[in-house]
Amino acid sequence: SMSSTGSGVNLLPELTQTAVFASLFAGVSLGTALIVNKIFPSFKRTLPTLFNAWSSAHWLIGLPYVAIGVSHFTLLKDFVTVYPPPGTWGFWYVPGSAEFHVTWTGVAEVLGGL
């Protein structure tokens, strides 16, 4: 018997899990495209001084990524518990242990935030 974690999506049939994941992924992708292609250019055009000040502070956005990346190591067990088990969403069959994936994603977040 599979137990529910978080949203309970893992209790849904695999096809439904896949549809939920694909819908969320599509929503995030479309939202990102909208922000990058429409909102940022409009913001830059309308408020150039504020946009330039914001652009020069990008390093501030990296700080949370570094902190979260480090927490992958300091709270390893907690991150492992939220790592999706094989078969999640109907397609999550990634080789390697949860610890391996938590570790490399922590490194990626630290490096991405620098």
XYZ file of N, CA, C and O in Angstrom:
456
model
N 0.850 -1.183 0.000
C 0.000 0.000 0.000
C 0.888 1.236 0.000
O 1.815 1.358 0.786
N 0.594 2.145 -0.904
C 1.388 3.358 -1.039
C 0.840 4.415 -0.086
O -0.350 4.613 0.024
N 1.729 5.102 0.626
C 1.268 6.147 1.530
C 1.367 7.499 0.836
O 2.164 7.704 -0.053
N 0.528 8.401 1.273
C 0.498 9.733 0.691
C 1.600 10.597 1.292
O 1.870 10.546 2.481
N 2.237 11.369 0.441
C 3.184 12.371 0.907
C 2.816 13.679 0.245
O 2.536 13.719 -0.947
N 2.775 14.732 0.996
C 2.504 16.045 0.435
C 1.111 16.147 -0.140
O 0.116 15.997 0.556
N 1.023 16.357 -1.446
C -0.248 16.623 -2.113
C -1.116 15.388 -2.294
O -2.303 15.502 -2.536
N -0.541 14.214 -2.232
C -1.289 12.981 -2.468
C -1.376 12.601 -3.931
O -2.060 11.643 -4.289
N -0.679 13.348 -4.797
C -0.698 13.022 -6.227
C -0.199 11.601 -6.442
O -0.656 10.905 -7.336
N 0.718 11.159 -5.585
C 1.261 9.808 -5.743
C 0.223 8.717 -5.520
O 0.452 7.563 -5.844
N -0.934 9.068 -5.009
C -2.000 8.082 -4.804
C -2.917 7.965 -6.023
O -3.731 7.054 -6.098
N -2.785 8.877 -6.956
C -3.614 8.860 -8.158
C -3.098 7.809 -9.135
O -1.943 7.396 -9.067
N -3.941 7.384 -10.079
C -3.465 6.455 -11.111
C -2.288 7.082 -11.876
O -2.208 8.306 -12.016
N -1.391 6.238 -12.391
C -0.182 6.745 -13.046
C -0.479 7.726 -14.173
O 0.192 8.740 -14.311
N -1.474 7.444 -14.975
C -1.806 8.341 -16.080
C -2.228 9.716 -15.556
O -1.853 10.750 -16.108
N -2.972 9.736 -14.466
C -3.392 11.004 -13.859
C -2.181 11.727 -13.272
O -2.064 12.954 -13.392
N -1.266 10.988 -12.635
C -0.046 11.599 -12.113
C 0.739 12.268 -13.239
O 1.223 13.393 -13.093
N 0.858 11.573 -14.361
C 1.580 12.111 -15.514
C 0.891 13.379 -16.017
O 1.553 14.374 -16.318
N -0.430 13.361 -16.082
C -1.182 14.536 -16.545
C -1.000 15.715 -15.594
O -0.827 16.861 -16.035
N -1.024 15.467 -14.295
C -0.818 16.533 -13.311
C 0.575 17.133 -13.483
O 0.742 18.359 -13.550
N 1.586 16.278 -13.571
C 2.958 16.762 -13.736
C 3.097 17.555 -15.034
O 3.646 18.654 -15.041
N 2.589 17.014 -16.143
C 2.698 17.688 -17.441
C 1.976 19.034 -17.419
O 2.476 20.025 -17.965
N 0.836 19.102 -16.769
C 0.086 20.360 -16.674
C 0.864 21.400 -15.870
O 0.950 22.567 -16.273
N 1.412 20.990 -14.752
C 2.200 21.920 -13.934
C 3.446 22.386 -14.683
O 3.783 23.573 -14.669
N 4.116 21.463 -15.343
C 5.311 21.803 -16.113
C 4.968 22.781 -17.234
O 5.668 23.771 -17.452
N 3.868 22.524 -17.936
C 3.437 23.411 -19.020
C 3.082 24.787 -18.471
O 3.444 25.816 -19.066
N 2.413 24.839 -17.340
C 2.051 26.113 -16.727
C 3.269 26.932 -16.334
O 3.337 28.140 -16.591
N 4.244 26.279 -15.729
C 5.475 26.978 -15.346
C 6.220 27.447 -16.591
O 6.732 28.571 -16.646
N 6.273 26.612 -17.616
C 6.955 26.982 -18.861
C 6.287 28.182 -19.531
O 6.958 29.133 -19.947
N 4.970 28.156 -19.637
C 4.247 29.267 -20.251
C 4.375 30.541 -19.425
O 4.546 31.629 -19.979
N 4.313 30.402 -18.106
C 4.487 31.566 -17.234
C 5.865 32.180 -17.379
O 6.011 33.410 -17.434
N 6.882 31.339 -17.463
C 8.248 31.829 -17.649
C 8.385 32.547 -18.984
O 8.967 33.633 -19.059
N 7.832 31.961 -20.038
C 7.893 32.595 -21.360
C 7.193 33.948 -21.341
O 7.698 34.927 -21.908
N 6.058 34.036 -20.679
C 5.332 35.298 -20.581
C 6.159 36.354 -19.848
O 6.278 37.494 -20.300
N 6.743 35.970 -18.735
C 7.550 36.913 -17.957
C 8.748 37.395 -18.766
O 9.013 38.592 -18.843
N 9.472 36.465 -19.374
C 10.696 36.817 -20.094
C 10.404 37.619 -21.361
O 11.101 38.582 -21.659
N 9.368 37.240 -22.099
C 9.110 37.864 -23.400
C 8.173 39.065 -23.372
O 8.196 39.876 -24.296
N 7.348 39.184 -22.357
C 6.368 40.273 -22.327
C 6.564 41.214 -21.137
O 6.629 42.426 -21.293
N 6.638 40.657 -19.936
C 6.666 41.498 -18.739
C 8.004 42.208 -18.579
O 8.042 43.426 -18.353
N 9.126 41.482 -18.694
C 10.434 42.130 -18.553
C 10.634 43.254 -19.572
O 11.012 44.361 -19.195
N 10.381 43.020 -20.870
C 10.562 44.117 -21.836
C 9.657 45.327 -21.534
O 10.079 46.472 -21.666
N 8.435 45.067 -21.107
C 7.516 46.155 -20.770
C 8.031 46.932 -19.560
O 7.999 48.159 -19.529
N 8.497 46.205 -18.554
C 9.061 46.814 -17.351
C 10.288 47.659 -17.704
O 10.425 48.799 -17.256
N 11.141 47.128 -18.545
C 12.355 47.843 -18.956
C 12.007 49.119 -19.733
O 12.628 50.159 -19.543
N 11.003 49.042 -20.581
C 10.588 50.182 -21.393
C 9.914 51.264 -20.542
O 10.140 52.445 -20.715
N 9.071 50.841 -19.598
C 8.284 51.797 -18.822
C 9.051 52.407 -17.655
O 8.873 53.587 -17.365
N 9.862 51.609 -16.996
C 10.607 52.075 -15.822
C 12.089 51.707 -15.957
O 12.608 50.881 -15.198
N 12.799 52.325 -16.904
C 14.177 51.917 -17.176
C 15.122 52.070 -15.975
O 15.972 51.214 -15.755
N 14.971 53.113 -15.199
C 15.866 53.315 -14.048
C 15.667 52.210 -13.021
O 16.630 51.623 -12.523
N 14.419 51.913 -12.712
C 14.120 50.847 -11.748
C 14.572 49.495 -12.293
O 15.133 48.672 -11.564
N 14.342 49.257 -13.578
C 14.758 47.996 -14.190
C 16.273 47.831 -14.108
O 16.762 46.757 -13.765
N 17.022 48.887 -14.403
C 18.488 48.803 -14.347
C 18.977 48.583 -12.922
O 19.931 47.830 -12.700
N 18.331 49.213 -11.943
C 18.707 48.993 -10.540
C 18.436 47.543 -10.154
O 19.256 46.891 -9.506
N 17.279 47.031 -10.569
C 16.929 45.642 -10.278
C 17.908 44.688 -10.956
O 18.355 43.709 -10.367
N 18.262 44.985 -12.214
C 19.180 44.119 -12.965
C 20.560 44.052 -12.315
O 21.217 43.022 -12.366
N 20.996 45.143 -11.719
C 22.323 45.146 -11.101
C 22.336 44.398 -9.770
O 23.397 44.173 -9.197
N 21.174 44.016 -9.269
C 21.099 43.305 -7.991
C 20.815 41.812 -8.183
O 20.368 41.148 -7.255
N 21.093 41.277 -9.364
C 20.827 39.853 -9.620
C 21.542 38.936 -8.644
O 21.047 37.852 -8.345
N 22.677 39.367 -8.151
C 23.412 38.514 -7.209
C 22.582 38.236 -5.959
O 22.738 37.189 -5.327
N 21.661 39.144 -5.613
C 20.803 38.908 -4.447
C 19.897 37.697 -4.663
O 19.577 36.978 -3.724
N 19.494 37.486 -5.902
C 18.633 36.348 -6.212
C 19.401 35.044 -6.015
O 18.828 34.017 -5.662
N 20.716 35.077 -6.206
C 21.530 33.882 -6.046
C 21.689 33.424 -4.607
O 21.897 32.235 -4.354
N 21.578 34.346 -3.661
C 21.784 33.986 -2.253
C 20.841 32.884 -1.758
O 21.299 31.928 -1.122
N 19.542 32.964 -2.040
C 18.679 31.861 -1.588
C 19.042 30.517 -2.228
O 18.944 29.472 -1.583
N 19.492 30.539 -3.488
C 19.894 29.287 -4.142
C 21.098 28.676 -3.438
O 21.164 27.459 -3.238
N 22.052 29.516 -3.060
C 23.218 29.014 -2.326
C 22.772 28.434 -0.987
O 23.174 27.324 -0.609
N 21.924 29.160 -0.271
C 21.450 28.683 1.035
C 20.688 27.367 0.907
O 20.902 26.435 1.688
N 19.819 27.285 -0.074
C 19.044 26.054 -0.264
C 19.963 24.915 -0.704
O 19.813 23.779 -0.252
N 20.929 25.218 -1.573
C 21.888 24.198 -1.990
C 22.675 23.643 -0.817
O 22.852 22.428 -0.685
N 23.122 24.523 0.072
C 23.858 24.088 1.266
C 22.949 23.249 2.156
O 23.375 22.240 2.734
N 21.668 23.635 2.231
C 20.755 22.881 3.092
C 20.520 21.459 2.580
O 20.123 20.584 3.342
N 20.804 21.204 1.296
C 20.732 19.829 0.789
C 21.699 18.923 1.556
O 21.473 17.725 1.659
N 22.773 19.502 2.050
C 23.774 18.722 2.793
C 23.498 18.736 4.291
O 23.657 17.726 4.962
N 23.074 19.893 4.809
C 22.843 19.981 6.255
C 21.526 19.318 6.667
O 21.376 18.926 7.817
N 20.590 19.221 5.737
C 19.296 18.580 5.999
C 19.056 17.432 5.015
O 17.945 17.234 4.523
N 20.103 16.685 4.730
C 20.055 15.633 3.718
C 18.863 14.693 3.897
O 18.126 14.416 2.958
N 18.653 14.223 5.129
C 17.558 13.262 5.364
C 16.199 13.864 5.016
O 15.329 13.179 4.482
N 16.021 15.153 5.315
C 14.745 15.805 5.002
C 14.525 15.905 3.498
O 13.409 15.704 3.010
N 15.578 16.238 2.754
C 15.445 16.320 1.302
C 15.225 14.944 0.686
O 14.476 14.806 -0.278
N 15.857 13.920 1.238
C 15.682 12.552 0.730
C 14.224 12.120 0.886
O 13.680 11.450 0.014
N 13.572 12.543 1.969
C 12.179 12.118 2.184
C 11.215 12.718 1.162
O 10.151 12.158 0.932
N 11.572 13.841 0.539
C 10.675 14.432 -0.461
C 11.087 14.081 -1.887
O 10.427 14.474 -2.834
N 12.171 13.332 -2.030
C 12.595 12.898 -3.366
C 11.577 11.876 -3.880
O 11.207 10.937 -3.182
N 11.095 12.041 -5.113
C 10.053 11.133 -5.606
C 10.554 9.703 -5.797
O 11.619 9.493 -6.364
N 9.792 8.735 -5.319
C 10.179 7.334 -5.516
C 10.008 6.929 -6.979
O 9.265 7.565 -7.717
N 10.702 5.858 -7.396
C 10.564 5.386 -8.781
C 9.098 5.156 -9.142
O 8.335 4.632 -8.342
N 8.741 5.587 -10.334
C 7.380 5.405 -10.816
C 6.460 6.578 -10.535
O 5.342 6.613 -11.030
N 6.923 7.549 -9.754
C 6.095 8.712 -9.464
C 5.749 9.418 -10.764
O 6.560 9.495 -11.678
N 4.544 9.964 -10.826
C 4.022 10.679 -11.987
C 3.901 9.775 -13.212
O 3.664 10.248 -14.305
N 4.111 8.478 -13.030
C 3.972 7.564 -14.142
C 5.177 7.465 -15.043
O 5.182 6.720 -15.997
N 6.245 8.200 -14.734
C 7.418 8.127 -15.612
C 8.747 8.349 -14.883
O 9.801 8.308 -15.495
N 8.728 8.591 -13.603
C 9.952 8.932 -12.878
C 10.754 7.674 -12.567
O 10.632 7.081 -11.504
N 11.585 7.265 -13.522
C 12.449 6.099 -13.349
C 13.885 6.537 -13.591
O 14.482 6.206 -14.614
N 14.425 7.314 -12.677
C 15.766 7.878 -12.818
C 16.741 6.990 -12.043
O 16.526 6.718 -10.862
N 17.815 6.529 -12.697
C 18.774 5.689 -11.971
C 19.512 6.491 -10.898
O 19.680 7.694 -11.017
N 19.928 5.817 -9.879
C 20.662 6.456 -8.783
C 19.782 6.575 -7.549
O 18.563 6.611 -7.624
N 20.441 6.675 -6.414
C 19.718 6.756 -5.147
C 19.198 8.171 -4.910
O 19.660 9.143 -5.522
N 18.252 8.271 -4.000
C 17.731 9.590 -3.623
C 18.859 10.461 -3.073
O 18.949 11.651 -3.382
N 19.751 9.871 -2.277
C 20.877 10.627 -1.712
C 21.765 11.205 -2.816
O 22.216 12.344 -2.730
N 22.017 10.417 -3.850
C 22.830 10.884 -4.974
C 22.190 12.103 -5.624
O 22.842 13.111 -5.879
N 20.892 12.018 -5.902
C 20.207 13.112 -6.589
C 20.074 14.349 -5.704
O 20.171 15.470 -6.186
N 19.854 14.149 -4.415
C 19.803 15.298 -3.499
C 21.172 15.977 -3.455
O 21.266 17.206 -3.468
N 22.242 15.186 -3.468
C 23.590 15.746 -3.409
C 23.931 16.532 -4.666
O 24.378 17.683 -4.589
N 23.717 15.947 -5.846
C 24.119 16.674 -7.061
C 23.239 17.900 -7.294
O 23.714 18.918 -7.796
N 21.958 17.832 -6.905
C 21.123 19.028 -7.061
C 21.543 20.120 -6.079
O 21.444 21.305 -6.389
N 22.015 19.715 -4.889
C 22.547 20.705 -3.947
C 23.761 21.409 -4.501
O 23.890 22.634 -4.415
N 24.670 20.646 -5.106
C 25.856 21.234 -5.741
C 25.428 22.169 -6.868
O 25.937 23.300 -6.990
N 24.469 21.738 -7.699
C 24.009 22.563 -8.819
C 23.393 23.870 -8.316
O 23.618 24.938 -8.891
N 22.628 23.808 -7.232
C 22.011 25.026 -6.706
C 23.052 25.988 -6.146
O 22.951 27.195 -6.339
N 24.045 25.457 -5.441
C 25.111 26.319 -4.931
C 25.846 26.991 -6.096
O 26.040 28.208 -6.109
N 26.241 26.199 -7.085
C 26.971 26.752 -8.223
C 26.105 27.726 -9.031
O 26.595 28.764 -9.479
N 24.836 27.403 -9.196
C 23.927 28.290 -9.920
C 23.707 29.607 -9.202
O 23.468 30.636 -9.825
N 23.773 29.570 -7.884
C 23.555 30.791 -7.100
C 24.777 31.682 -7.010
O 24.659 32.843 -6.616
N 25.949 31.142 -7.386
C 27.181 31.954 -7.276
C 27.377 32.891 -8.420
O 27.067 33.039 -9.401
